[in-house]
Short mmCIF file of C-alpha atoms in Angstrom, two decimals:
data_model
loop_
_atom_site.label_atom_id
_atom_site.label_comp_id
_atom_site.label_asym_id
_atom_site.label_seq_id
_atom_site.Cartn_x
_atom_site.Cartn_y
_atom_site.Cartn_z
CA GLN U 1067 45.12 47.97 54.89
CA LYS U 1068 43.78 51.09 53.17
CA GLU U 1069 40.13 51.19 52.17
CA VAL U 1070 41.10 52.10 48.60
CA GLU U 1071 44.33 50.96 46.94
CA GLN U 1072 45.69 52.51 43.76
CA ASP U 1073 49.03 51.87 42.07
CA PRO U 1074 50.86 55.22 42.28
CA GLY U 1075 52.92 54.65 39.15
CA PRO U 1076 54.40 56.65 37.59
CA LEU U 1077 53.12 55.23 34.32
CA SER U 1078 54.72 56.29 31.04
CA VAL U 1079 53.20 55.35 27.66
CA PRO U 1080 53.68 56.42 24.03
CA GLU U 1081 51.07 58.57 22.34
CA GLY U 1082 48.22 56.47 20.95
CA ALA U 1083 48.54 53.70 23.54
CA ILE U 1084 45.64 52.26 25.52
CA VAL U 1085 46.00 53.06 29.20
CA SER U 1086 44.48 51.01 32.01
CA LEU U 1087 44.22 52.49 35.50
CA ASN U 1088 42.88 50.47 38.40
CA CYS U 1089 41.74 50.64 42.01
CA THR U 1090 40.74 47.97 44.48
CA TYR U 1091 38.68 48.56 47.57
CA SER U 1092 37.63 46.70 50.69
CA ASN U 1093 34.31 48.31 51.72
CA SER U 1094 31.40 46.49 50.05
CA ALA U 1095 29.08 49.40 50.98
CA PHE U 1096 30.61 51.69 48.35
CA GLN U 1097 28.00 52.61 45.74
CA TYR U 1098 29.35 55.74 44.04
CA PHE U 1099 32.53 55.47 41.99
CA MET U 1100 34.40 58.34 40.39
CA TRP U 1101 37.55 59.10 38.49
CA TYR U 1102 39.13 62.52 38.77
CA ARG U 1103 41.93 63.98 36.68
CA GLN U 1104 44.35 66.37 38.34
CA TYR U 1105 46.86 68.43 36.41
CA SER U 1106 49.95 69.62 38.25
CA ARG U 1107 49.16 72.25 40.91
CA LYS U 1108 45.45 72.30 40.00
CA GLY U 1109 42.28 71.04 41.64
CA PRO U 1110 40.87 67.63 40.59
CA GLU U 1111 38.23 67.65 37.87
CA LEU U 1112 35.60 64.95 37.48
CA LEU U 1113 36.23 62.64 34.55
CA MET U 1114 33.82 59.74 35.03
CA TYR U 1115 31.01 58.91 37.45
CA THR U 1116 29.32 55.55 37.95
CA TYR U 1117 26.60 54.54 40.35
CA SER U 1118 26.69 50.88 41.39
CA SER U 1119 28.06 48.40 38.84
CA GLY U 1120 28.61 48.42 35.12
CA ASN U 1121 30.42 50.24 32.37
CA LYS U 1122 30.26 53.82 31.24
CA GLU U 1123 31.83 55.30 28.12
CA ASP U 1124 32.55 58.93 27.29
CA GLY U 1125 34.61 59.54 24.18
CA ARG U 1126 38.05 57.99 24.65
CA PHE U 1127 37.33 57.13 28.29
CA THR U 1128 35.63 54.01 29.68
CA ALA U 1129 34.97 53.35 33.35
CA GLN U 1130 34.21 49.87 34.66
CA VAL U 1131 32.98 48.82 38.08
CA ASP U 1132 33.07 45.19 39.22
CA LYS U 1133 31.50 45.12 42.67
CA SER U 1134 31.87 41.34 43.03
CA SER U 1135 35.66 41.71 42.78
CA LYS U 1136 35.74 45.16 44.46
CA TYR U 1137 37.67 46.51 41.48
CA ILE U 1138 37.25 49.57 39.30
CA SER U 1139 39.07 50.53 36.14
CA LEU U 1140 39.52 53.49 33.83
CA PHE U 1141 40.57 52.90 30.23
CA ILE U 1142 41.92 55.65 28.01
CA ARG U 1143 42.02 54.91 24.29
CA ASP U 1144 44.29 56.70 21.81
CA SER U 1145 46.09 58.46 24.65
CA GLN U 1146 47.31 62.01 24.01
CA PRO U 1147 50.07 64.10 25.63
CA SER U 1148 47.28 66.26 27.05
CA ASP U 1149 46.17 63.21 29.10
CA SER U 1150 49.38 63.50 31.15
CA ALA U 1151 48.12 64.08 34.68
CA THR U 1152 47.45 62.31 37.96
CA TYR U 1153 44.32 60.17 37.98
CA LEU U 1154 42.50 59.68 41.27
CA CYS U 1155 39.83 57.09 41.93
CA ALA U 1156 37.26 57.98 44.58
CA MET U 1157 34.27 56.23 46.05
CA SER U 1158 31.60 56.71 48.68
CA THR U 1159 28.74 54.96 50.42
CA ASN U 1160 25.18 56.17 50.81
CA TYR U 1161 24.54 59.83 49.99
CA ASN U 1162 22.91 60.34 53.37
CA GLN U 1163 26.03 59.32 55.27
CA GLY U 1164 27.80 62.60 54.66
CA GLY U 1165 28.81 61.79 51.10
CA LYS U 1166 32.42 61.45 52.18
CA LEU U 1167 34.71 60.41 49.36
CA ILE U 1168 37.55 57.97 49.96
CA PHE U 1169 40.37 58.55 47.50
CA GLY U 1170 43.10 56.33 46.15
CA GLN U 1171 46.58 57.86 46.26
CA GLY U 1172 46.51 58.66 42.55
CA THR U 1173 48.37 57.32 39.50
CA GLU U 1174 50.71 59.70 37.71
CA LEU U 1175 50.43 59.22 33.93
CA SER U 1176 52.81 60.57 31.32
CA VAL U 1177 51.98 60.25 27.60
CA LYS U 1178 55.04 60.80 25.44
CA PRO U 1179 54.67 62.27 21.91
CA ASP F 612 30.31 81.05 35.88
CA GLY F 613 29.35 78.60 38.61
CA GLY F 614 32.09 77.06 40.67
CA ILE F 615 34.29 76.92 43.72
CA THR F 616 36.66 79.81 44.43
CA GLN F 617 39.58 79.34 46.77
CA SER F 618 41.87 82.12 47.94
CA PRO F 619 44.66 82.85 48.21
CA LYS F 620 46.43 80.63 45.71
CA TYR F 621 49.65 80.69 47.79
CA LEU F 622 49.95 81.32 51.53
CA PHE F 623 52.89 81.47 53.91
CA ARG F 624 52.62 80.87 57.61
CA LYS F 625 55.03 81.99 60.30
CA GLU F 626 55.72 79.99 63.43
CA GLY F 627 52.87 80.27 65.95
CA GLN F 628 50.54 81.97 63.50
CA ASN F 629 46.97 81.04 62.58
CA VAL F 630 46.04 81.41 58.93
CA THR F 631 42.64 81.22 57.24
CA LEU F 632 41.94 79.78 53.81
CA SER F 633 38.85 81.01 52.00
CA CYS F 634 36.36 78.85 50.06
CA GLU F 635 33.28 80.26 48.33
CA GLN F 636 30.79 78.44 46.07
CA ASN F 637 27.92 79.67 43.91
CA LEU F 638 26.59 76.23 42.98
CA ASN F 639 23.87 76.33 45.66
CA HIS F 640 25.22 73.09 47.17
CA ASP F 641 24.43 72.27 50.79
CA ALA F 642 27.51 70.16 51.55
CA MET F 643 31.11 71.40 51.52
CA TYR F 644 34.44 69.72 52.27
CA TRP F 645 38.08 70.49 53.04
CA TYR F 646 40.86 68.12 52.00
CA ARG F 647 44.59 68.08 52.44
CA GLN F 648 46.88 66.67 49.73
CA ASP F 649 50.53 65.81 50.34
CA PRO F 650 52.97 64.87 47.54
CA GLY F 651 52.32 61.39 46.18
CA GLN F 652 49.25 60.94 48.33
CA GLY F 653 45.56 61.06 47.73
CA LEU F 654 43.21 63.51 49.39
CA ARG F 655 42.55 63.27 53.11
CA LEU F 656 39.40 64.74 54.63
CA ILE F 657 39.87 67.48 57.25
CA TYR F 658 36.32 68.74 57.91
CA TYR F 659 32.97 68.69 56.18
CA SER F 660 29.66 70.46 56.53
CA GLN F 661 26.30 69.19 55.29
CA ILE F 662 24.32 72.27 56.25
CA VAL F 663 24.77 75.81 57.54
CA ASN F 664 25.88 76.07 61.19
CA ASP F 665 26.84 72.38 61.31
CA PHE F 666 30.12 70.61 60.56
CA GLN F 667 31.89 67.34 61.37
CA LYS F 668 35.50 66.30 61.78
CA GLY F 669 37.12 64.25 59.08
CA ASP F 670 40.09 61.94 59.37
CA ILE F 671 42.74 64.57 60.14
CA ALA F 672 40.93 67.43 61.95
CA GLU F 673 43.54 68.04 64.66
CA GLY F 674 45.10 71.50 64.32
CA TYR F 675 42.34 72.81 62.06
CA SER F 676 39.06 74.64 62.62
CA VAL F 677 36.14 75.64 60.37
CA SER F 678 32.93 77.64 60.42
CA ARG F 679 29.81 77.55 58.24
CA GLU F 680 27.81 80.72 58.81
CA LYS F 681 26.63 81.02 55.21
CA LYS F 682 25.72 78.40 52.62
CA GLU F 683 28.20 79.86 50.16
CA SER F 684 31.22 80.00 52.46
CA PHE F 685 33.30 77.42 54.34
CA PRO F 686 36.59 78.92 55.59
CA LEU F 687 39.36 76.75 57.05
CA THR F 688 41.72 77.99 59.75
CA VAL F 689 45.08 76.28 60.12
CA THR F 690 46.04 76.87 63.74
CA SER F 691 49.45 76.99 65.37
CA ALA F 692 48.66 73.55 66.82
CA GLN F 693 49.08 72.04 63.33
CA LYS F 694 52.79 71.27 63.40
CA ASN F 695 53.13 70.14 59.79
CA PRO F 696 50.86 72.47 57.78
CA THR F 697 52.79 72.49 54.50
CA ALA F 698 50.43 70.96 51.94
CA PHE F 699 47.99 71.63 49.11
CA TYR F 700 44.51 72.38 50.48
CA LEU F 701 41.41 71.67 48.41
CA CYS F 702 37.83 72.72 49.01
CA ALA F 703 34.87 70.96 47.41
CA SER F 704 31.09 71.05 47.34
CA ARG F 705 28.71 68.16 46.63
CA ASP F 706 25.67 67.98 44.39
CA ARG F 707 22.50 65.87 44.70
CA VAL F 708 23.99 62.83 42.95
CA ASN F 709 26.98 62.76 45.27
CA ILE F 710 29.51 64.29 42.89
CA GLN F 711 32.06 66.61 44.48
CA TYR F 712 33.41 69.62 42.60
CA PHE F 713 36.75 71.10 43.57
CA GLY F 714 38.34 74.51 43.70
CA ALA F 715 41.79 75.28 42.33
CA GLY F 716 43.45 74.83 45.72
CA THR F 717 45.63 76.82 48.12
CA ARG F 718 49.29 75.93 48.55
CA LEU F 719 50.40 76.58 52.15
CA SER F 720 54.05 76.78 53.12
CA VAL F 721 55.84 77.52 56.38
CA LEU F 722 58.35 80.39 56.58
#
């Protein structure tokens, strides 16, 4: 079993839809949770960052962390064609343990006009 | 502009050849990382360095080597021992709140 599981998709939605992306994990020591967006043939860019549990909102994006269920989510409201990309969840344990990130395999999202 | 610069953008390797991928950062970060990305897969850690003159193997270090002589630079060499080198290679550096920032990547192919 992988430490981090992410549905690879692909996921196709119409413009304006609400998108839900999810990851589950097995290591209860994870404390840092991130979502990266990666456009085709580009490096990943940080979208959302959460330390420990809770929700975080930034514009059309909301990240949720449920440590009791070992489950994180990213919601995209009013999705736009420019949101079409691969979304990677990533998480790590204590900063002092090398800060190694464990990535999900990524979900490919396509938003159709 | 602060960031991570990777070069070249595209690289071709011949059989039996070693090739070196460059990674430079001007973010003043201590820790740097190399990842490999294959189609439809997430990122897998090759090597990382938390401080100058020190580095550790990641999950898939076989066939790769690194050096960290300067804080700003963390080059990756793909040796001839790496039998399946075709992939997208990403370099990153980490800040004080554990966020990693990535370069634009180098796409390596075999001739």
